[in-house]
Short mmCIF file of N, CA and C in Angstrom, two decimals:
data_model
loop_
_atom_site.label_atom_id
_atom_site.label_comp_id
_atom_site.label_asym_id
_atom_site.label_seq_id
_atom_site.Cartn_x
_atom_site.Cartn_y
_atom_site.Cartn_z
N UNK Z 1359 15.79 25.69 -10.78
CA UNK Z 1359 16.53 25.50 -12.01
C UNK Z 1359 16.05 26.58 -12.98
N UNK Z 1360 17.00 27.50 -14.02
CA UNK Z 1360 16.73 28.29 -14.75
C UNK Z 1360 16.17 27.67 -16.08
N UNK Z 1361 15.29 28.21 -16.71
CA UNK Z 1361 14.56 27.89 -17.61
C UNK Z 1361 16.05 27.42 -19.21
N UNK Z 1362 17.43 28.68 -19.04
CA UNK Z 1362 18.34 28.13 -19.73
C UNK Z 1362 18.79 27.15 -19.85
N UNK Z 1363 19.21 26.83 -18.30
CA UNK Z 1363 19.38 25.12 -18.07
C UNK Z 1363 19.04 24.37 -17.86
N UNK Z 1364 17.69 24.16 -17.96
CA UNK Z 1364 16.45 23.47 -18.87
C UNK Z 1364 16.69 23.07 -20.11
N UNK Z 1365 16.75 24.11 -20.83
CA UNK Z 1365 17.00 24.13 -22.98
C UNK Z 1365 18.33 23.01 -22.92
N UNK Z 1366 19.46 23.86 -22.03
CA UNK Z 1366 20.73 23.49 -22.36
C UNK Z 1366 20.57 21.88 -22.23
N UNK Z 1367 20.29 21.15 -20.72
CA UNK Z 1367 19.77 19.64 -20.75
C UNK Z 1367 19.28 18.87 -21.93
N UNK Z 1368 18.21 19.54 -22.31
CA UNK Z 1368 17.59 19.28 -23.41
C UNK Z 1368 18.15 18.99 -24.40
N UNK Z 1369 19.36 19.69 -24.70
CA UNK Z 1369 20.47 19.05 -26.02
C UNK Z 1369 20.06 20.85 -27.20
N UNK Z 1370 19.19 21.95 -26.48
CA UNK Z 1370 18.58 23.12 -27.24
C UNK Z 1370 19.91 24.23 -26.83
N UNK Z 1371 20.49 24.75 -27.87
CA UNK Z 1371 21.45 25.82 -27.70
C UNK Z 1371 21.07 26.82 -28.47
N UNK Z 1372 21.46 28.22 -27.79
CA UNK Z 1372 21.08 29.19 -28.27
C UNK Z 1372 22.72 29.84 -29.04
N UNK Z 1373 22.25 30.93 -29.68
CA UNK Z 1373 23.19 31.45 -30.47
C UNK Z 1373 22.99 33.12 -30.29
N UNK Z 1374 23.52 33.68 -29.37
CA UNK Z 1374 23.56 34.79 -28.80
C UNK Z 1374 24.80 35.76 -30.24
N UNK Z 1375 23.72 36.69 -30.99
CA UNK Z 1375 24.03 37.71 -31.99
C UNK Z 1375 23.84 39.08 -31.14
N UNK Z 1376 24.52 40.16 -31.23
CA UNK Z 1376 24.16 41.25 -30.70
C UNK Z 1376 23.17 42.11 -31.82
N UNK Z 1377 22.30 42.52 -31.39
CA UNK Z 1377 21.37 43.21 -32.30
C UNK Z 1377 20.05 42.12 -32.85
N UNK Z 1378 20.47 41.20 -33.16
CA UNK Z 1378 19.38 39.83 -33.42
C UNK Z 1378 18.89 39.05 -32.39
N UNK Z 1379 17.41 38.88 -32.95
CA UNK Z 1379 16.95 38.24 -31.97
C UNK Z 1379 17.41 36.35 -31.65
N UNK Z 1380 17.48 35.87 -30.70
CA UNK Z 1380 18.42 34.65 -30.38
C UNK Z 1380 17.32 33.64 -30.91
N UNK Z 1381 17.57 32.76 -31.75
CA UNK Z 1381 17.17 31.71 -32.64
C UNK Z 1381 17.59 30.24 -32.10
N UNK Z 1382 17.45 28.88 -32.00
CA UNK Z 1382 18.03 28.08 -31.60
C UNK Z 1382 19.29 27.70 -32.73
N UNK Z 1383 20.48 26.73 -32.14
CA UNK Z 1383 21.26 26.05 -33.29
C UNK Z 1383 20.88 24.81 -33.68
N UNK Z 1384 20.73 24.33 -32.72
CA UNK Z 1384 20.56 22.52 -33.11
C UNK Z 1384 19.34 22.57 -31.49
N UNK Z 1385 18.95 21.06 -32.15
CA UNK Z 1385 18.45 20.64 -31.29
C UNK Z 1385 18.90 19.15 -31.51
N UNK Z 1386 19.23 18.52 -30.13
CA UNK Z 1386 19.98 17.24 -29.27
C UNK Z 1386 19.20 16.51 -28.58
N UNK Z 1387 18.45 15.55 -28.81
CA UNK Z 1387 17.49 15.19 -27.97
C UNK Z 1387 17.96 14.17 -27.21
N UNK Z 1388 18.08 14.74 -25.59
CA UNK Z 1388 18.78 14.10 -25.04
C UNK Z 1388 17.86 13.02 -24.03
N UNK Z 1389 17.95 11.89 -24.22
CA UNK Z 1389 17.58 10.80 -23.63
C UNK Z 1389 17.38 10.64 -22.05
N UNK Z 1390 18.85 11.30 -21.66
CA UNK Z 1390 18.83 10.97 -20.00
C UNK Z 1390 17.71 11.85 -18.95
N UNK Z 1391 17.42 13.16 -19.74
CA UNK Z 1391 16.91 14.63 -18.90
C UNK Z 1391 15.88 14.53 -19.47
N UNK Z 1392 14.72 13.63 -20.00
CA UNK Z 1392 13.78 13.88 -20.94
C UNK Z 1392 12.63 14.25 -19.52
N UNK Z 1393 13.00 13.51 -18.47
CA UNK Z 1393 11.76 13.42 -17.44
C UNK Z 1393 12.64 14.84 -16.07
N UNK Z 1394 13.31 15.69 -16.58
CA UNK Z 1394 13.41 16.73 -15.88
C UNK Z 1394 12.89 17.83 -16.77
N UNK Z 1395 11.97 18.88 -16.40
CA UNK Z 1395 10.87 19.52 -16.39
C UNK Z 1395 11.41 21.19 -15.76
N UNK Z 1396 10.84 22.30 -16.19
CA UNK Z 1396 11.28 23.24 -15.39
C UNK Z 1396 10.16 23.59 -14.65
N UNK Z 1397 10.47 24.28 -13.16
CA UNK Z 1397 9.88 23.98 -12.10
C UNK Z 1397 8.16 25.11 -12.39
N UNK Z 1398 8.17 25.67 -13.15
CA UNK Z 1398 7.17 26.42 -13.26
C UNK Z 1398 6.03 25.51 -14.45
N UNK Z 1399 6.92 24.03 -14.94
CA UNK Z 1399 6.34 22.92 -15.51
C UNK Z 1399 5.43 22.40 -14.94
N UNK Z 1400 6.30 21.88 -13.73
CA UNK Z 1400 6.02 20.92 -12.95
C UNK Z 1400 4.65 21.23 -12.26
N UNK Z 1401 4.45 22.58 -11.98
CA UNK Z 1401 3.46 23.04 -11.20
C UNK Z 1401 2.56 22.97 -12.16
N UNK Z 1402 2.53 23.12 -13.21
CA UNK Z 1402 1.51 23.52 -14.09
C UNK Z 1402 0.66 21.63 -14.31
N UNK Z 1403 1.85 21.05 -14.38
CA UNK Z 1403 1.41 19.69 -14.93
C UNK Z 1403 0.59 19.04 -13.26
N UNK Z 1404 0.91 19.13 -12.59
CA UNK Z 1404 0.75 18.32 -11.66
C UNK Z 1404 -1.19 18.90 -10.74
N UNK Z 1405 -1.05 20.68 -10.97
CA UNK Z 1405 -2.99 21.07 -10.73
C UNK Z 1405 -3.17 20.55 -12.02
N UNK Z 1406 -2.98 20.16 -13.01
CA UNK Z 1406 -3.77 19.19 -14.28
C UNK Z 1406 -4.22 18.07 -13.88
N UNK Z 1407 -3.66 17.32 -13.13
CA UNK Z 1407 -3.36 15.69 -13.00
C UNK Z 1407 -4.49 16.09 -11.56
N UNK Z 1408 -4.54 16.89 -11.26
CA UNK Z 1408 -5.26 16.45 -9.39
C UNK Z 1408 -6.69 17.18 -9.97
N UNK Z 1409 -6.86 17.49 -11.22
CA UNK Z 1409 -8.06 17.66 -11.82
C UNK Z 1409 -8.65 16.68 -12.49
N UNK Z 1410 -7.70 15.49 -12.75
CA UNK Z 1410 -7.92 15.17 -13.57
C UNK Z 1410 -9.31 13.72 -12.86
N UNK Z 1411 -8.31 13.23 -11.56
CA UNK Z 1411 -9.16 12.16 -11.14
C UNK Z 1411 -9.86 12.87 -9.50
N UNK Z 1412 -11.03 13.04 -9.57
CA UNK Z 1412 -11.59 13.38 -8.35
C UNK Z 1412 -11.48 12.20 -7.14
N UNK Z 1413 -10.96 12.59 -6.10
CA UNK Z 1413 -10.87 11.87 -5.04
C UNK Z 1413 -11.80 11.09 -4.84
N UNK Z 1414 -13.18 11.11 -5.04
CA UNK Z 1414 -14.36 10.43 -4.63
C UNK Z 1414 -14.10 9.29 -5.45
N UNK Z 1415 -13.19 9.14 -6.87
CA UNK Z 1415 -13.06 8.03 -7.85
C UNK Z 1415 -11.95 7.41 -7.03
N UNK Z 1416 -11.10 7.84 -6.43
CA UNK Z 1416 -9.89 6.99 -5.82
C UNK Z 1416 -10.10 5.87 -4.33
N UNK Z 1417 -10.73 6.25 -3.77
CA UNK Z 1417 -11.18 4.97 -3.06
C UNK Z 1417 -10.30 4.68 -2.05
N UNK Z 1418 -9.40 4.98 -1.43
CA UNK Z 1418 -8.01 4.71 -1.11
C UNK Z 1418 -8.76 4.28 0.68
N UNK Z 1419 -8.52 3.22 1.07
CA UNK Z 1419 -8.65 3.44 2.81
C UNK Z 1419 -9.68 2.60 3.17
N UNK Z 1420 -10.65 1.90 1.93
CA UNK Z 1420 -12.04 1.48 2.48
C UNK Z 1420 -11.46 -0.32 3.01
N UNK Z 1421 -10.47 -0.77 1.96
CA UNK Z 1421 -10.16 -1.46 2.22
C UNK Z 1421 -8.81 -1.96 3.32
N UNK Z 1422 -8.32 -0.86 3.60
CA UNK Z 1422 -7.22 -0.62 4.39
C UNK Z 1422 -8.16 -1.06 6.16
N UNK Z 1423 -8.85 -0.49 6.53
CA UNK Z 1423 -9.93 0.20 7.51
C UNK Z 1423 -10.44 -1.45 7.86
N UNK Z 1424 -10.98 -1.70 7.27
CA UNK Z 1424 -11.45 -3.36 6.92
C UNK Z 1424 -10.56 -4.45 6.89
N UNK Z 1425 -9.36 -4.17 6.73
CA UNK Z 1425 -8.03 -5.24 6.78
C UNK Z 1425 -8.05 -5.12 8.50
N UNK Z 1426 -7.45 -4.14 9.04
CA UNK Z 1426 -6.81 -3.40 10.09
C UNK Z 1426 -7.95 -4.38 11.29
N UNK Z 1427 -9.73 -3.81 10.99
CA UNK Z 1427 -10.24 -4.19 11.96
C UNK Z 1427 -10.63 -5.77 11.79
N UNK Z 1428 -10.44 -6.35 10.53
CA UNK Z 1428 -10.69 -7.74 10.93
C UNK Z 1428 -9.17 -8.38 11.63
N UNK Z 1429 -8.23 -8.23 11.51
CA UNK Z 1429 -6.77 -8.50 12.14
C UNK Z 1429 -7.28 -8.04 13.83
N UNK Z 1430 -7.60 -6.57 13.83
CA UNK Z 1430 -7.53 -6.50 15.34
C UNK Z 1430 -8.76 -7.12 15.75
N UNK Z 1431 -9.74 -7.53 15.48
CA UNK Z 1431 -10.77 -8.41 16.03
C UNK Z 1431 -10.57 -9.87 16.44
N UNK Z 1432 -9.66 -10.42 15.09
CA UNK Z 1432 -9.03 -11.79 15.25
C UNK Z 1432 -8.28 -11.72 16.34
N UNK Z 1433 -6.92 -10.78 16.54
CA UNK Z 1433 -6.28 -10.91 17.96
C UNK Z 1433 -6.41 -10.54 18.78
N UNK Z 1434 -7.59 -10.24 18.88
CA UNK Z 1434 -8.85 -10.07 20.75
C UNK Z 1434 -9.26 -11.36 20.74
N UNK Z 1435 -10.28 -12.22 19.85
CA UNK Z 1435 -10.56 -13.17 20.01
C UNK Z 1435 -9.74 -14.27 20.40
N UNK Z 1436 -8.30 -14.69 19.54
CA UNK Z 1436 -7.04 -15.15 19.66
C UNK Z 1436 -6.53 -15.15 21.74
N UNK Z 1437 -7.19 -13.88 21.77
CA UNK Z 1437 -6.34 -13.52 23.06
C UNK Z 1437 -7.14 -14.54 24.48
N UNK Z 1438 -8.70 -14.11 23.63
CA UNK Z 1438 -9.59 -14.67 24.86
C UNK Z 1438 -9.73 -15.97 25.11
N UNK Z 1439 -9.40 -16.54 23.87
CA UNK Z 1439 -9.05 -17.72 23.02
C UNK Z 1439 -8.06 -18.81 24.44
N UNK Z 1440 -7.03 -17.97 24.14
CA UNK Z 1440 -5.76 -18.86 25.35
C UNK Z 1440 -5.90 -18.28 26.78
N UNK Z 1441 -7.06 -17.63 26.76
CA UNK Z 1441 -6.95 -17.05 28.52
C UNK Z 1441 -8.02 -18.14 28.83
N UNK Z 1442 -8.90 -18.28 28.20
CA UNK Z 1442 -9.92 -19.22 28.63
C UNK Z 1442 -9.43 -20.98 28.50
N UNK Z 1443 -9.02 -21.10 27.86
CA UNK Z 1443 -7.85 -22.35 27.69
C UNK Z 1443 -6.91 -22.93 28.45
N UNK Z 1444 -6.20 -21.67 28.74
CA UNK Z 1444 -5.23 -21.78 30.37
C UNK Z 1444 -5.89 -22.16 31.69
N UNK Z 1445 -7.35 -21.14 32.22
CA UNK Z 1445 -8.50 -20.94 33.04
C UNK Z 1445 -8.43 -22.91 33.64
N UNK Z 1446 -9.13 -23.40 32.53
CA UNK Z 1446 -9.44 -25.06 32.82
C UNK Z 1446 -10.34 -25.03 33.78
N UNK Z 1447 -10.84 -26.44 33.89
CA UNK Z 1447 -12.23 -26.21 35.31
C UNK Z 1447 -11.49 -26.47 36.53
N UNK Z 1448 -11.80 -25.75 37.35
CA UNK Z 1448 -11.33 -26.72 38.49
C UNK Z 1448 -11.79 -28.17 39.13
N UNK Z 1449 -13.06 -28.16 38.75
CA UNK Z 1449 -13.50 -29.65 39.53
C UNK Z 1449 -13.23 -30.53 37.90
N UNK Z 1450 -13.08 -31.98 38.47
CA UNK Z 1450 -13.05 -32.66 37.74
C UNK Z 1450 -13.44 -33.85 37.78
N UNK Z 1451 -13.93 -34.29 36.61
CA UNK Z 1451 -15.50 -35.28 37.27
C UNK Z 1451 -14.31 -36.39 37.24
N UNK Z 1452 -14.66 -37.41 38.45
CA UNK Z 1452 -14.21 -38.14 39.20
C UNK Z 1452 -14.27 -39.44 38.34
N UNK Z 1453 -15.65 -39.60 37.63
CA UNK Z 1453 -15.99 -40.77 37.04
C UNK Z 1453 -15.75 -40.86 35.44
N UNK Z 1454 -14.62 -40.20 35.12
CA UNK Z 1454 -14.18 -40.58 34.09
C UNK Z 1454 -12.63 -40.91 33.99
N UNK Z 1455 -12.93 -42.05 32.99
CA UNK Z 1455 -11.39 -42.95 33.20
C UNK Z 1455 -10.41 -42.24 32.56
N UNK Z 1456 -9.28 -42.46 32.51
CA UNK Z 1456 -7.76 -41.85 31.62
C UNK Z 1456 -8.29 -42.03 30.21
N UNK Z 1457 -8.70 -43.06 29.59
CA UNK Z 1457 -9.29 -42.84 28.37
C UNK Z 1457 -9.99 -41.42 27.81
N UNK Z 1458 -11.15 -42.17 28.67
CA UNK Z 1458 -11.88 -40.58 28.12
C UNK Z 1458 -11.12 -39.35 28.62
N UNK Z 1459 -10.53 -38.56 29.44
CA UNK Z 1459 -9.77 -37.80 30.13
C UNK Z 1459 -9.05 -37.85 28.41
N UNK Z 1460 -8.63 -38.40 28.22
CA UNK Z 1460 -7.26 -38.31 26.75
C UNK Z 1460 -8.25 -37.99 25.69
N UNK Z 1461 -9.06 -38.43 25.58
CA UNK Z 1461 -9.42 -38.18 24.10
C UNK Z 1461 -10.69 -37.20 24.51
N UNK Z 1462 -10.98 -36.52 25.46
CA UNK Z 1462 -11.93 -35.27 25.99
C UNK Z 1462 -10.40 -33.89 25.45
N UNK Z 1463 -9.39 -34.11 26.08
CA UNK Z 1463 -7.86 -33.33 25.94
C UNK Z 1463 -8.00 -33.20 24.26
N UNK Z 1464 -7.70 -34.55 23.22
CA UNK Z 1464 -7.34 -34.21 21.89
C UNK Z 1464 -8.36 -33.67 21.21
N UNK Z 1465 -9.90 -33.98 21.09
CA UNK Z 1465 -10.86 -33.14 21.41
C UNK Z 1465 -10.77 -31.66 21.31
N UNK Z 1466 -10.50 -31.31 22.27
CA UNK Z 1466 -10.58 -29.76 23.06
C UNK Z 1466 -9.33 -29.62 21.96
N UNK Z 1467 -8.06 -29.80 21.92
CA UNK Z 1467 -6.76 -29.22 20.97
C UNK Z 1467 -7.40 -29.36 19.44
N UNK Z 1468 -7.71 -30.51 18.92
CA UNK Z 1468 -8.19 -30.43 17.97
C UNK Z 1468 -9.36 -29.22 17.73
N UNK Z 1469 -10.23 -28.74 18.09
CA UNK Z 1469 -11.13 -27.95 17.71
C UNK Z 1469 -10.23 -26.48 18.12
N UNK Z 1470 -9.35 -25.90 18.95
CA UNK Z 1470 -8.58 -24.88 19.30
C UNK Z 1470 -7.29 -25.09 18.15
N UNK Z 1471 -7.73 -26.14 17.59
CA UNK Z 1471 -6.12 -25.68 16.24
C UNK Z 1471 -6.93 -25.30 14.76
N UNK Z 1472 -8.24 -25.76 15.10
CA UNK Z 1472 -9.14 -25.34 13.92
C UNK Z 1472 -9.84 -24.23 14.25
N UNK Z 1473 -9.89 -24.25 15.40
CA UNK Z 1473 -10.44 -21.96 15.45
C UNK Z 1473 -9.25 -20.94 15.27
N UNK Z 1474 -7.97 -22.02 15.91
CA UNK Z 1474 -7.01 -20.86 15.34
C UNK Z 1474 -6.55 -20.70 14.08
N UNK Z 1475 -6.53 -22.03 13.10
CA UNK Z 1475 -6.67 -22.07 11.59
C UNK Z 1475 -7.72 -21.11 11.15
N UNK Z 1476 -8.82 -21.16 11.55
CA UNK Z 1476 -9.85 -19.99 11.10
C UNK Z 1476 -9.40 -18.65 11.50
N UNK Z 1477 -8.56 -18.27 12.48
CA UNK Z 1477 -8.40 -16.82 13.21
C UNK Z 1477 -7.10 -16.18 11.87
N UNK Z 1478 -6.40 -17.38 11.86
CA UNK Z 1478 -5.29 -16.56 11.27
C UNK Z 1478 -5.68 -16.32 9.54
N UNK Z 1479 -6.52 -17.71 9.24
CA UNK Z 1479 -7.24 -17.23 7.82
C UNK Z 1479 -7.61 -15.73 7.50
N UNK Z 1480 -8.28 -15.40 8.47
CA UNK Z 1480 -9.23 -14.33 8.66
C UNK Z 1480 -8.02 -12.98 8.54
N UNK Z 1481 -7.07 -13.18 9.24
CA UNK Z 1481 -5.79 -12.36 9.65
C UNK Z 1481 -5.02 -12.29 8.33
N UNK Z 1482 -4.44 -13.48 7.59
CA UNK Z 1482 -3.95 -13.28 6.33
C UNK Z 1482 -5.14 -12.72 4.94
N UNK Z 1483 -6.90 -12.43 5.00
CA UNK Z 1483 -7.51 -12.31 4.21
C UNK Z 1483 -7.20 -10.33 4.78
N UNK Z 1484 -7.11 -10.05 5.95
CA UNK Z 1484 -7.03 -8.69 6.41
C UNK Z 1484 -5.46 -8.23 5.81
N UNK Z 1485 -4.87 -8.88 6.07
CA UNK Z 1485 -3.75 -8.25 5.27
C UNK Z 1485 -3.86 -8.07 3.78
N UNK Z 1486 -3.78 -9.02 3.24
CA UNK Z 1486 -4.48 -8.91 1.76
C UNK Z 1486 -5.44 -7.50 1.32
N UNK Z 1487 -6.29 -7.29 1.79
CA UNK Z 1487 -7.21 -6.24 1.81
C UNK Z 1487 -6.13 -5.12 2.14
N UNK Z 1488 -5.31 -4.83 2.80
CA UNK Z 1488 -4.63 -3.84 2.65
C UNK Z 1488 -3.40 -4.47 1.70
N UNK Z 1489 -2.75 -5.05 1.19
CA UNK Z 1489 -2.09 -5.26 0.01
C UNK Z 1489 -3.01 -4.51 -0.88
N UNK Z 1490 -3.99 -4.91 -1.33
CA UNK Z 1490 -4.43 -4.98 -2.83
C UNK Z 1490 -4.88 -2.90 -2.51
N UNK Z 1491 -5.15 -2.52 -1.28
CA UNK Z 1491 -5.18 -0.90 -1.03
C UNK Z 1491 -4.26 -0.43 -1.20
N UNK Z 1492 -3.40 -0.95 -0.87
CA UNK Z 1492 -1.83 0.26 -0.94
C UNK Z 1492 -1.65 0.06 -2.34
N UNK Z 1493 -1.66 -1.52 -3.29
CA UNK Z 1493 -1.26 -1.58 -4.61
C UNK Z 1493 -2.28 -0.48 -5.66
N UNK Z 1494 -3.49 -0.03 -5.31
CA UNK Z 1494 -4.21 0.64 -5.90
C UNK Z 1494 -4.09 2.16 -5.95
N UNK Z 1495 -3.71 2.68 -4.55
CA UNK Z 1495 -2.45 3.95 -4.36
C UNK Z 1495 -1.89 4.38 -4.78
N UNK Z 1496 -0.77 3.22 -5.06
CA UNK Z 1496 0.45 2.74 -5.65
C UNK Z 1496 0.20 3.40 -7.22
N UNK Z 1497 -0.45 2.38 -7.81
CA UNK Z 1497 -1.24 2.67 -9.15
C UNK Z 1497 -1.93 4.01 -9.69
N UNK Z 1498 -2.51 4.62 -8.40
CA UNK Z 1498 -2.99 5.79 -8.97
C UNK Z 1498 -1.62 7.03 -8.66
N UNK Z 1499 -1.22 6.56 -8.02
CA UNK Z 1499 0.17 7.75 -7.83
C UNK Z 1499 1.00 7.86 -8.33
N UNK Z 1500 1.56 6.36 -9.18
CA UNK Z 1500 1.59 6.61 -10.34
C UNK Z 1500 1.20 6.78 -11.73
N UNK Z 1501 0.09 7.02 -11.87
CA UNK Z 1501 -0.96 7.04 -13.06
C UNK Z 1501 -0.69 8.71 -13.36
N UNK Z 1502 -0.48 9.46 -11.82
CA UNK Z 1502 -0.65 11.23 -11.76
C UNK Z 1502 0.87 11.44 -11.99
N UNK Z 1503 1.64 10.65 -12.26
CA UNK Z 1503 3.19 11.50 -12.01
C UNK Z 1503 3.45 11.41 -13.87
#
């Protein structure tokens, strides 16, 4: 974009005299183009802004890294979880009645619906941790624009 039609956006007109030097007429301050910039602006503003916050202050990934591996830890465990579950013993002690047999079964489900209540806890606290990373990103990327 030419630096003229830049001014001109702007609502800034010039008044072209032959022999005189060009002065503005009015100035229009135009509302819609206030956040278009000419491109030799843009450059100037933007090595300002990547001076402004040193990367070592932005932080971006620690919590991302830490979401990612508690999720993939939970669904290894999750995994070994129902392979060993499926497995079952093969022998089976002879001297216990249908009673116990039933409530040895609700037992065993009951404590496998409360490790998997704990697995997925763990899984929705890992996501979170990358929510609140990307929202901080988010925040600083726009903080520089």
């Amino acid at each position: 974009m030419d630096d003229k039609d830049w001014y001109s956006k702007q609502g800034i007109h010039f008044q072209y005299k032959p022999g005189k030097p060009s002065a503005p007429v009015a100035f229009v301050e135009n509302q819609d183009n206030v956040a278009e910039k000419p491109h030799w602006l843009e450059l100037e503003d933007n090595a300002s802004m990547q001076q402004e916050i040193p990367s070592e202050e932005i932080g971006f990934g620690n919590k991302t890294i830490t979401g990612i591996i508690l999720i993939g830890v939970t669904i290894v465990l999750q995994i070994l979880l129902l392979m060993s579950a499926n497995s079952g013993e093969d022998d089976i002690d002879e001297d216990m009645t249908i009673d116990e047999m039933v409530e040895d079964a609700e037992d065993t489900a009951n404590f496998l619906f409360v490790l998997n209540l704990f697995f997925l806890t763990l899984q929705l606290a890992g996501l979170i941790l990358i929510g609140l990373d990307v929202t901080q990103l988010s925040e600083t990327l726009n903080s520089r624009i």
